[in-house]
Short mmCIF file of C-alpha atoms and ligand atoms in Angstrom, two decimals:
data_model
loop_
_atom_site.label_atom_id
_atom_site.label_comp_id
_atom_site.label_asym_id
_atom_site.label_seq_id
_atom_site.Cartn_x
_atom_site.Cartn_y
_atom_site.Cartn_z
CA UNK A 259 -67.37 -47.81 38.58
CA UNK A 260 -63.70 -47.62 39.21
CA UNK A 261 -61.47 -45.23 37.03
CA UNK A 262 -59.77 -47.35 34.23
CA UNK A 263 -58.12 -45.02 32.02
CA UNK A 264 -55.83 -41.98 32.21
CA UNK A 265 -55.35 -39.64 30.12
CA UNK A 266 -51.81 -38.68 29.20
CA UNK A 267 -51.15 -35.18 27.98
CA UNK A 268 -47.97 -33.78 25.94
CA UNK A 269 -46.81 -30.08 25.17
CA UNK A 270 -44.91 -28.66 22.80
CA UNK A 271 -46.93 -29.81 19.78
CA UNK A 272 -46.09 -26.92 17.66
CA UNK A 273 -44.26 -29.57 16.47
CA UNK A 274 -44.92 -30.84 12.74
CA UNK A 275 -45.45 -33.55 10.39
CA UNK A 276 -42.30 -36.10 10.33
CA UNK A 277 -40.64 -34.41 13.67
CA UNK A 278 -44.39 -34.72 15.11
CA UNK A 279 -44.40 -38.60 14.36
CA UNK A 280 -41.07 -39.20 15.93
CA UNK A 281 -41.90 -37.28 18.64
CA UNK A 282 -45.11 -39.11 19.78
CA UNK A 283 -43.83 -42.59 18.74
CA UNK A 284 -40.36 -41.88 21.13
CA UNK A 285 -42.93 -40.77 24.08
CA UNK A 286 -45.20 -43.72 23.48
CA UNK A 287 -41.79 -45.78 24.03
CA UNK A 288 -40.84 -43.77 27.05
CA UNK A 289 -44.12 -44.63 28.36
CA UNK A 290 -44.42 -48.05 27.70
CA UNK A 291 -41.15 -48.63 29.56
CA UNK A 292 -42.07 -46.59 32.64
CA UNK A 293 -45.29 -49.73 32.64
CA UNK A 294 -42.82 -52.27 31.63
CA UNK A 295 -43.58 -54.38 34.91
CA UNK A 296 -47.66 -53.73 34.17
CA UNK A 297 -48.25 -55.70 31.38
CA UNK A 298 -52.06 -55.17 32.08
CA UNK A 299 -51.62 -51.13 31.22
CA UNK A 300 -52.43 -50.49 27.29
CA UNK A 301 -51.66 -47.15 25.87
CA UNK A 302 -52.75 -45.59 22.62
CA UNK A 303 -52.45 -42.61 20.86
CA UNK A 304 -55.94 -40.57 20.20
CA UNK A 305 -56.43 -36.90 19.03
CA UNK A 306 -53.04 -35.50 20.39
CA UNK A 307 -52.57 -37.24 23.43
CA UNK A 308 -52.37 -40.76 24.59
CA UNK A 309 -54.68 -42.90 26.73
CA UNK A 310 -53.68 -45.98 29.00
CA UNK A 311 -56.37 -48.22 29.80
CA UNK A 312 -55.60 -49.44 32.95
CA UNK A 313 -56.61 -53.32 32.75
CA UNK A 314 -56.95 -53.58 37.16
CA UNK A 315 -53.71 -51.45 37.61
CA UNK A 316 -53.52 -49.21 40.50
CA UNK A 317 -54.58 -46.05 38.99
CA UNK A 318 -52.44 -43.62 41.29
CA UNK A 319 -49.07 -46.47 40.96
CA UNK A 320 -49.37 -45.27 37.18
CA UNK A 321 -49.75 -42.11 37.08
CA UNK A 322 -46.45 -41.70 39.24
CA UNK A 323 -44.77 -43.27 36.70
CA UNK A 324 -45.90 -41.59 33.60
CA UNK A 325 -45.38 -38.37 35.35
CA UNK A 326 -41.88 -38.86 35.29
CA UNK A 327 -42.15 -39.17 31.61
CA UNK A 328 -39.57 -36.45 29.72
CA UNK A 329 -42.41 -35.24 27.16
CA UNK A 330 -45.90 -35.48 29.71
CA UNK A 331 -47.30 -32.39 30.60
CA UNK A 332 -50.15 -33.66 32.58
CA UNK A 333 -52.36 -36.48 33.04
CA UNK A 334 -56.29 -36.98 34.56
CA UNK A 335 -57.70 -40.00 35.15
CA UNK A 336 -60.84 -40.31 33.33
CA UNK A 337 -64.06 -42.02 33.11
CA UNK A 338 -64.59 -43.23 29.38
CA UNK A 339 -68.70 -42.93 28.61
CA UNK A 340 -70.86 -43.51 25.39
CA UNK A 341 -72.26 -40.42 24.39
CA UNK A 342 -75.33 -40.48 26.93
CA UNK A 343 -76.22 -37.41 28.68
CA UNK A 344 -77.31 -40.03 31.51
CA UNK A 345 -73.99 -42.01 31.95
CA UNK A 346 -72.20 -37.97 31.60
CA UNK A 347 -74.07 -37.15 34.60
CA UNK A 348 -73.58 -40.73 36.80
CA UNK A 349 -70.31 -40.11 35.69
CA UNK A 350 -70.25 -35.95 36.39
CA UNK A 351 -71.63 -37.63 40.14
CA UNK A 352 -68.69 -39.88 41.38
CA UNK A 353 -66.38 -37.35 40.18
CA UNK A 354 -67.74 -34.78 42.52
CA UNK A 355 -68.07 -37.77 45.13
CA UNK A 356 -63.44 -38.81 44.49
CA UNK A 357 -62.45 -35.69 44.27
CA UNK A 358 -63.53 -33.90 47.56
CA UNK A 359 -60.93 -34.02 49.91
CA UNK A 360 -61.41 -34.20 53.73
CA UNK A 361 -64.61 -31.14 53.22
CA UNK A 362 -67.19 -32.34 51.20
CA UNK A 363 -67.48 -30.21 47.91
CA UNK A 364 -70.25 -27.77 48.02
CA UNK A 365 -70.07 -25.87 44.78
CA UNK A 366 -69.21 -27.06 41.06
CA UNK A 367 -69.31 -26.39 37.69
CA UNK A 368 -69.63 -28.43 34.76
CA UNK A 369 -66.69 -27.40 31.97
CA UNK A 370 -67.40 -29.03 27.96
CA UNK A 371 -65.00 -29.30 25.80
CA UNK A 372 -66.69 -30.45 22.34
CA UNK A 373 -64.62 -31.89 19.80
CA UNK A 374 -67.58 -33.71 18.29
CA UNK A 375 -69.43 -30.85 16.35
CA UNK A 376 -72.13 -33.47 15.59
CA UNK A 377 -73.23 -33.93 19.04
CA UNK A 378 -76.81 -32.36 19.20
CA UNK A 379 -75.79 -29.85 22.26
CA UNK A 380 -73.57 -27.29 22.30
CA UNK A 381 -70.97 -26.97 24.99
CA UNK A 382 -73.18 -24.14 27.15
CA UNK A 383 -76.59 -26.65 26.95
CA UNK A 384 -74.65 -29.92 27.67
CA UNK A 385 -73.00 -27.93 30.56
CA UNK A 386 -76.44 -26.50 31.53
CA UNK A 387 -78.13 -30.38 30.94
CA UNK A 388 -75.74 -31.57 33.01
CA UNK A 389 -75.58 -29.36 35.79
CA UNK A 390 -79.05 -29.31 36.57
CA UNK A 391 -79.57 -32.82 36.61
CA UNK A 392 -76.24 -33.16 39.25
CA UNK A 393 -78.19 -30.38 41.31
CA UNK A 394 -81.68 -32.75 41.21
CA UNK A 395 -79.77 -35.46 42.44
CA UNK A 396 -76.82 -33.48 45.29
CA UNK A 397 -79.78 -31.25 46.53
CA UNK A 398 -76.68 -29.81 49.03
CA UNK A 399 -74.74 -28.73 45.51
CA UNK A 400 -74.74 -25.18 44.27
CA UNK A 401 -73.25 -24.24 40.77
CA UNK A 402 -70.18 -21.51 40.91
CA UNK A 403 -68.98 -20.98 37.94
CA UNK A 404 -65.88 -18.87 39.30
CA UNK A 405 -64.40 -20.07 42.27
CA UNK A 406 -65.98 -24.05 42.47
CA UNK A 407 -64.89 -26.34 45.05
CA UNK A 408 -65.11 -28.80 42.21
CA UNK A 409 -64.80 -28.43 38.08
CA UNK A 410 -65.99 -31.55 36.18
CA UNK A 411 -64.50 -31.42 32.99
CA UNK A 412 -65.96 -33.42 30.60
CA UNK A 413 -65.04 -33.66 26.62
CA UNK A 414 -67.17 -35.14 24.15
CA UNK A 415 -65.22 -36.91 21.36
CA UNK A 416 -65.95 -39.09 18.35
CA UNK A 417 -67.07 -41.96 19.89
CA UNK A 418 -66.93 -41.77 23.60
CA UNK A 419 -66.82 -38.83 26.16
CA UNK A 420 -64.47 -38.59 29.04
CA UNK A 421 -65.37 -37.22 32.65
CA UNK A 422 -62.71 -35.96 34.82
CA UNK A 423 -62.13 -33.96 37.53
CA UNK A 424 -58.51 -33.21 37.90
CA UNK A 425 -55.33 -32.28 35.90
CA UNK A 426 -52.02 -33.18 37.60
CA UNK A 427 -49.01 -31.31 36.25
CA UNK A 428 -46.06 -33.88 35.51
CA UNK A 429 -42.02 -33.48 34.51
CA UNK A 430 -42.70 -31.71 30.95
CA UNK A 431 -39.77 -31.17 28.54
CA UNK A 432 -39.38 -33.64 25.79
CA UNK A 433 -39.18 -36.86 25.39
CA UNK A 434 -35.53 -38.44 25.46
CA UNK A 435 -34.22 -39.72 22.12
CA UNK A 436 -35.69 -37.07 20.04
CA UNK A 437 -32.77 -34.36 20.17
CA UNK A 438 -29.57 -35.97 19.03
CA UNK A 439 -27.04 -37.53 21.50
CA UNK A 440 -24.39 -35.23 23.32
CA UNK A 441 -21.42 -36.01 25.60
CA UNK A 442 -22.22 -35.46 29.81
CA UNK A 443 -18.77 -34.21 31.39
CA UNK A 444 -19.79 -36.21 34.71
CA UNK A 445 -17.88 -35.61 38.17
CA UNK A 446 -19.06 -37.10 41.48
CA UNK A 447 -20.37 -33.95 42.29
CA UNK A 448 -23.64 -32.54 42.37
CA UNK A 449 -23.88 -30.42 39.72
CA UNK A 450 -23.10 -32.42 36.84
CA UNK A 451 -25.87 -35.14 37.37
CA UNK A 452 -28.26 -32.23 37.57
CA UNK A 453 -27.16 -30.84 34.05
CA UNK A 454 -27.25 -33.76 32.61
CA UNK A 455 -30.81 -34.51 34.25
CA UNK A 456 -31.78 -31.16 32.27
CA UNK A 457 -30.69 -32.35 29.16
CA UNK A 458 -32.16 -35.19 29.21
CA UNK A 459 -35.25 -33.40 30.43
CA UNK A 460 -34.89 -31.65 27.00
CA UNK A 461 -34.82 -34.91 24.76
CA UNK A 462 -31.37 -35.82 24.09
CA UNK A 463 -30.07 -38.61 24.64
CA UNK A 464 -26.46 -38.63 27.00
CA UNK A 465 -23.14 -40.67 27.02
CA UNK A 466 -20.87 -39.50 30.13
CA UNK A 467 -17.74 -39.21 30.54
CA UNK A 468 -15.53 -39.18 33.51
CA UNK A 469 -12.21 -38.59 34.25
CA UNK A 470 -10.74 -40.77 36.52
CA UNK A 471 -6.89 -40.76 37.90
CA UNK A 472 -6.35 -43.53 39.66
CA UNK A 473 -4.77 -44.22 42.00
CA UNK A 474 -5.19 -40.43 43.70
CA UNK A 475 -8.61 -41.30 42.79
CA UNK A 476 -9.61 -44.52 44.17
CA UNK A 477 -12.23 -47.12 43.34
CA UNK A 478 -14.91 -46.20 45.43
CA UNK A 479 -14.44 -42.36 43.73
CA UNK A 480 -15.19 -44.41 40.52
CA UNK A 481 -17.79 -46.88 41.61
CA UNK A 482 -19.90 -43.69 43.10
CA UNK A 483 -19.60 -41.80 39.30
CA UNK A 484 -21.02 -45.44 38.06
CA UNK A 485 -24.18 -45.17 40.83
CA UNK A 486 -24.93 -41.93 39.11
CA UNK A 487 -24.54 -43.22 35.86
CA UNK A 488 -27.01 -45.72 36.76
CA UNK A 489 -29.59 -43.55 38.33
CA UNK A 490 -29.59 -41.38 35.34
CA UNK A 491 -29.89 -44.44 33.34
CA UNK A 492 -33.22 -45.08 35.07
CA UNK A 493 -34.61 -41.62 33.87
CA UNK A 494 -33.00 -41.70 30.29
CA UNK A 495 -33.63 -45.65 29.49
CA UNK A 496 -29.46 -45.91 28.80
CA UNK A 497 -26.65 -44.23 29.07
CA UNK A 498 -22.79 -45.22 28.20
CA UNK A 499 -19.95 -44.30 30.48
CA UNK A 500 -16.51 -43.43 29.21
CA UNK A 501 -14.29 -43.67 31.72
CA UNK A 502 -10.91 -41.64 30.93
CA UNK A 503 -7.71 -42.82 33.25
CA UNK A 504 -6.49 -39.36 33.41
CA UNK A 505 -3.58 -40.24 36.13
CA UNK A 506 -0.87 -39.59 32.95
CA UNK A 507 -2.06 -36.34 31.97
CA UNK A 508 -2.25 -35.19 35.31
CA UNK A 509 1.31 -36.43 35.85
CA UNK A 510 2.85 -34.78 33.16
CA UNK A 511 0.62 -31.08 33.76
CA UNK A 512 2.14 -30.95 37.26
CA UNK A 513 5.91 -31.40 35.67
CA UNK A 514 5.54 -29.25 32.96
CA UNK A 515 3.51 -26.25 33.87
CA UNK A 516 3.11 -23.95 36.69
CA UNK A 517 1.09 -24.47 39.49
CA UNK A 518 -1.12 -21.27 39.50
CA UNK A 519 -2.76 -22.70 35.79
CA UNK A 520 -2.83 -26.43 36.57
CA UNK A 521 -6.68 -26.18 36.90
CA UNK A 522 -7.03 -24.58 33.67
CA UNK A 523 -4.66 -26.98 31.65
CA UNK A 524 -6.63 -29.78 33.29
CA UNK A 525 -9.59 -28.47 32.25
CA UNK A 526 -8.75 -27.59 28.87
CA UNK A 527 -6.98 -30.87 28.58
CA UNK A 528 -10.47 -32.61 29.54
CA UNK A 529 -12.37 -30.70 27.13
CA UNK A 530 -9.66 -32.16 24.21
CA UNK A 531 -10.04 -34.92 25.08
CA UNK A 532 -13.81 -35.26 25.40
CA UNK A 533 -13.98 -33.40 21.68
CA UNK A 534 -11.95 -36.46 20.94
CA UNK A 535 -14.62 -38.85 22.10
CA UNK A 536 -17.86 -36.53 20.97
CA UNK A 537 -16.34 -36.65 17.19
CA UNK A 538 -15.58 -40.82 17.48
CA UNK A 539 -18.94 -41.16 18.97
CA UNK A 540 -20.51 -38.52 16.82
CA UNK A 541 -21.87 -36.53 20.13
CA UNK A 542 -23.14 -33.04 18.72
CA UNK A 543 -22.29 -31.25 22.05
CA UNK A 544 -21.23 -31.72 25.34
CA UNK A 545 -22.60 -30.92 28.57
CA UNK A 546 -20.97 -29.33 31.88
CA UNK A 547 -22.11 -28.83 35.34
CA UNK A 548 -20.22 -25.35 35.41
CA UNK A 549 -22.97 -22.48 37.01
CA UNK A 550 -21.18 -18.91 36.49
CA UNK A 551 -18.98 -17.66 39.06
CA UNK A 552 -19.44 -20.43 41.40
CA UNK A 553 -15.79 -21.86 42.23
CA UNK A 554 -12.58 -20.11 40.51
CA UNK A 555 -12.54 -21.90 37.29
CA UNK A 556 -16.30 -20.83 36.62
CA UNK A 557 -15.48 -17.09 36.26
CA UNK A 558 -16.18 -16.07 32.62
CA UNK A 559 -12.47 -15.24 31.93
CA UNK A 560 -11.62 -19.00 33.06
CA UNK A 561 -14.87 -20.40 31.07
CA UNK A 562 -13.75 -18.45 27.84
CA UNK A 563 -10.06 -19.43 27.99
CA UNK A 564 -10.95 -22.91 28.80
CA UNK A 565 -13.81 -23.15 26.46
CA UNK A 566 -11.21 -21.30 23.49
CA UNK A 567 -9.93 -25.49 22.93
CA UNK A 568 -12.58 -26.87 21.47
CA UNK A 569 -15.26 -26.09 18.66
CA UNK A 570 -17.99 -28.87 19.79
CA UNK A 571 -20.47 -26.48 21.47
CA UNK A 572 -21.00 -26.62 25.33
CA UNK A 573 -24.05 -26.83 27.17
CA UNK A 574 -24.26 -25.49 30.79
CA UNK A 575 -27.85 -25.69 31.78
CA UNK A 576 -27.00 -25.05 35.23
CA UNK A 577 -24.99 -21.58 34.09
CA UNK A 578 -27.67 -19.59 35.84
CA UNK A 579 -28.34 -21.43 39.03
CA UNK A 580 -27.93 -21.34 43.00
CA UNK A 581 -26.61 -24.03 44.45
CA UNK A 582 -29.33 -24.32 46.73
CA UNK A 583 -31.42 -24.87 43.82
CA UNK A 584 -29.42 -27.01 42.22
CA UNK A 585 -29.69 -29.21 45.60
CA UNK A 586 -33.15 -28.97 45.62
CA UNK A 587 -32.90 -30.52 42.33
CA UNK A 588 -30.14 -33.29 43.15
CA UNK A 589 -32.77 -34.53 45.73
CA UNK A 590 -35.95 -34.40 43.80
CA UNK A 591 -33.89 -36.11 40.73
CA UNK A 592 -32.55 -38.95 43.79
CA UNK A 593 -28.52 -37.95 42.79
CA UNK A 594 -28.21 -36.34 45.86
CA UNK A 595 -27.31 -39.01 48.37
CA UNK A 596 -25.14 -40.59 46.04
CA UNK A 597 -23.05 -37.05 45.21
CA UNK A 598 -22.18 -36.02 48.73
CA UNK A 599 -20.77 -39.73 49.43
CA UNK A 600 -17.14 -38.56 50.00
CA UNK A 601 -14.86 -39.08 47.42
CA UNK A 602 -11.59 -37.57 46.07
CA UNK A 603 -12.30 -35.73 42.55
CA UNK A 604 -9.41 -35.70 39.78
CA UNK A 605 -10.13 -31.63 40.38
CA UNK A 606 -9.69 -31.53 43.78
CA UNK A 607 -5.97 -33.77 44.49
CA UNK A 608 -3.74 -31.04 42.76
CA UNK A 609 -5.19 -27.70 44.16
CA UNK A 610 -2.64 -25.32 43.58
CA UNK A 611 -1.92 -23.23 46.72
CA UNK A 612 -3.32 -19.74 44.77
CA UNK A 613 -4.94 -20.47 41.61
CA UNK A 614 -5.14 -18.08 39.11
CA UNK A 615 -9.28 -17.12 39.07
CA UNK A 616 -8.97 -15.00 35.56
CA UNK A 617 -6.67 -17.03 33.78
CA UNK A 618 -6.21 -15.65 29.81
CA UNK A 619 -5.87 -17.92 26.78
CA UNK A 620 -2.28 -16.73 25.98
CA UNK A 621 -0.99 -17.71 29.58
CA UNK A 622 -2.87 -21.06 29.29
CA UNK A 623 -1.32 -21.33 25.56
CA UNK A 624 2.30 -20.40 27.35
CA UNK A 625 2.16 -22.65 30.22
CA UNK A 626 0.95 -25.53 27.85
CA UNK A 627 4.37 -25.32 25.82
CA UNK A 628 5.95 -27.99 27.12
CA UNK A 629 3.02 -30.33 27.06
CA UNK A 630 2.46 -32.75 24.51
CA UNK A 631 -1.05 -32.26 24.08
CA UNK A 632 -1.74 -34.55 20.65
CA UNK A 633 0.27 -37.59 22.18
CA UNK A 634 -1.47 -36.97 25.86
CA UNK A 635 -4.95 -37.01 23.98
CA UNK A 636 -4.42 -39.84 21.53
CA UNK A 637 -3.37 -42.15 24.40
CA UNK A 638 -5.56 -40.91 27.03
CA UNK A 639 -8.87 -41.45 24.33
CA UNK A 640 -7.18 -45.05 23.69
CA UNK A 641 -7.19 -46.13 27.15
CA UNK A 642 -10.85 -45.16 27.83
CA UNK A 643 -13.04 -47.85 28.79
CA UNK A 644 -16.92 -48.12 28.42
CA UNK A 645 -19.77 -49.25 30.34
CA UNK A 646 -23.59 -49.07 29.17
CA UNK A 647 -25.62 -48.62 32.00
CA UNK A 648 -29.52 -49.67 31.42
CA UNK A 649 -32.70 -48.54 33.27
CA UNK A 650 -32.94 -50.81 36.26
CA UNK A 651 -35.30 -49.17 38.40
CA UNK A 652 -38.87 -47.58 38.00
CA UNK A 653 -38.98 -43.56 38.81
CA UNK A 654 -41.50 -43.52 41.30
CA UNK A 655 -41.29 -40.24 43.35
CA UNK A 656 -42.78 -37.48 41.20
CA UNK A 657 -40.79 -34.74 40.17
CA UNK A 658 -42.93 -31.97 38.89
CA UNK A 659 -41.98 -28.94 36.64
CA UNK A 660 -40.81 -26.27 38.97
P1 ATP B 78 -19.76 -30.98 39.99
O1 ATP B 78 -20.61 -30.93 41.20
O2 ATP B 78 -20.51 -31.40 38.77
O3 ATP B 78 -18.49 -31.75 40.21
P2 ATP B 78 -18.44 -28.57 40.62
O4 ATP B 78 -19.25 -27.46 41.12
O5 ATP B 78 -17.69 -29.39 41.60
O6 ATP B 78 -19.34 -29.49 39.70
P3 ATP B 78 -16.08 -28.32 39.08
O7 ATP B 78 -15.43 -29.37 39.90
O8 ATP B 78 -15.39 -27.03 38.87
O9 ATP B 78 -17.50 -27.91 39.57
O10 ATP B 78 -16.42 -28.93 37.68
C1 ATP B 78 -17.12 -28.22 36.70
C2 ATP B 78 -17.65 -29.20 35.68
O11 ATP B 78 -16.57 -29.89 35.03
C3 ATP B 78 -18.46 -30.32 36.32
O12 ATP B 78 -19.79 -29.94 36.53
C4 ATP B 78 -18.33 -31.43 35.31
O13 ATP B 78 -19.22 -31.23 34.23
C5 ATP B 78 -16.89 -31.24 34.80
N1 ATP B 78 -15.98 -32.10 35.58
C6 ATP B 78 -15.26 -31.80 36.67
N2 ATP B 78 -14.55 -32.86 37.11
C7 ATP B 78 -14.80 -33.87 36.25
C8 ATP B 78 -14.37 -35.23 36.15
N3 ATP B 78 -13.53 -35.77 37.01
N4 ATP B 78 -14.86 -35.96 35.14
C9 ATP B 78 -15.73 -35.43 34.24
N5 ATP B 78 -16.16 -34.18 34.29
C10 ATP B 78 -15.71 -33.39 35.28
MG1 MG B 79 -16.56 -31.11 41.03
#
């Protein structure tokens, strides 16, 4: 018999009632669009998890995909039995047969889970029924219960029993859609795909936005920002890019204040404006690549006096990270590539000669006096243009929790 089902796996269930009922209907969603090219794969929901009946699909080419699933924990793929000691132990027998590698198993225990309190053996004696009949039949078996080559798992339900023998971790977190929508401040960097990977990983849903000053920033600058739009798209389902045309703003910081706080008046002119957008487009919080201490405007005296314009909180999930991690995780996620293209960033054309590192709000708040801030926002929000990016590609490389 060929495996046809899997079984799909989600964590964090402490959640309750209504919250529990979005939750799994969001994942079952996520899920069904991760198959959306399988028509044969059928999922439903059962006991606190979901199964897929596979319907001829390639059992492996599925399980990739759901394990890239914000929301799975793990998955096994199961053999679905009546409940027949006989077709338990057939079953218990190919298990043993898949799942030894290249050295053929030689010990293995039987693990019951019994959900079914009206089946007449207990976990121990279906275990101990089981075993021994494996043993009659693999004569070159032994049973260790402690450090098996193989564990067949098998849990006895209502109706049916399944028989596995393996558990394979997937992406975890929650699933996207279920924690409110916030605002991704996206460069062409590396760092800010990554957060807003992570926050996605954590069930909200993301809009980016990116500020763009053409022309010091060119078209290809801005075409490589929409690639990563896109490839988060194909982890999140959607995402919308606002794309700010910063040049004016940028023009008028460089005439009217001095040189040493021009990254900090950028900044804190960004994060204006992007408060602007995150209360039109009723984003609860926005998101930053910013990792503490990293480059000079991610010391906490610069994070605190840039973060001092704006009440919408901000999310940093990459505060406490190497970069070398946070490259590991641009390649796993597939943003990589696309982030070390070249390109000129709106931070990067007016580096000041020495930047202040520990800029404090009062000298931000006295080198902004000349600046009309409410004008530069109103018209910079005005001009920004949108573009809704939709799934277009299937995850396929797994990405497991780390
Ligand atoms: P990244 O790799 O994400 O560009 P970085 O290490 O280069 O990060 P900075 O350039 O200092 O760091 O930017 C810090 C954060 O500010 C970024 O992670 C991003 O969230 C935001 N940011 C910077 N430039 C832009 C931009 N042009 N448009 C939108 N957000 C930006
Ligand atoms: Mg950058």
């Amino acid at each position: 018999m060929m495996i046809e089902h899997v079984v799909i796996r989600y964590g964090e269930i402490s959640l309750k009632g209504k919250n529990r009922h979005e939750f799994e209907q969001r994942l079952f969603n996520n899920l069904k669009r991760s198959v959306s090219d399988m028509p044969e794969v059928r999922l439903q929901r059962t006991g606190g998890r979901f199964i897929a009946s596979l319907g001829g699909a390639d059992v492996e080419r599925v399980m990739e995909r759901f394990s890239n699933v914000f929301g799975v924990f793990s998955q096994s793929p199961v053999e679905v039995t009546a409940l027949s000691v006989d077709e338990m132990v057939e079953a218990a027998k190919r298990v043993i047969q898949e799942e030894q590698g290249e050295h053929p198993a030689r010990t293995f225990k039987i693990e019951v889970k019994r959900a079914n309190k009206r089946f007449p053996l207990d976990s121990l004696q279906l275990a101990a029924e089981v075993g021994g009949r494996v043993l009659e039949d693999m004569p070159s078996l032994t049973v260790d219960v402690h450090h098996p080559d193989t564990t067949v798992f098998i849990e006895v339900r209502e109706n049916e029993a399944y028989v596995f023998g393996r558990r394979v971790p997937a992406v975890g977190g929650l699933p996207v859609g279920t924690a409110g929508r916030v605002g991704l401040l996206l460069s062409g960097g590396i760092d800010s795909p990554v957060a807003g990977w992570l926050s996605l990983k954590r069930g909200v849903d993301i809009e980016a936005i990116h500020f763009h000053s053409f022309p010091f920033t060119s078209q290809r600058a801005l075409d490589k920002v929409e690639d990563l739009a896109q490839i988060l798209a194909n982890w999140a389902g959607r995402v919308r890019l606002h794309t700010v045309h910063f040049t004016d703003v940028q023009t008028e910081i460089r005439k009217h204040c001095p040189d040493s706080l021009g990254i900090t008046v950028m900044r804190r002119m960004m994060l204006r404006i992007a408060t602007e957008i995150a209360k039109q487009r009723k984003l609860l919080a926005l998101v930053t690549g910013e990792s503490l201490g990293q480059v000079a405007s991610q010391t906490l005296e610069s994070i605190r006096t840039i973060n001092s314009v704006t009440n919408v909180p901000i999310l940093r999930p990459l505060i406490a990270e190497d970069k070398v991690d946070i490259i590991r995780r641009a390649r796993q996620i597939g943003t990589y590539e696309t982030s070390i293209l070249p390109y000129e960033d709106c931070c990067t054309i007016f580096v000041p000669k020495s930047p202040r590192t520990r800029p404090k709000p009062e000298e931000a708040e006295a080198a902004e006096v000349n600046l009309e801030i409410d004008r530069l926002v109103t018209e910079a929000v005005e001009r920004t243009t949108q573009k809704t990016f939709v799934a277009k590609e299937f995850i396929e490389a797994p990405v497991l929790r780390v």
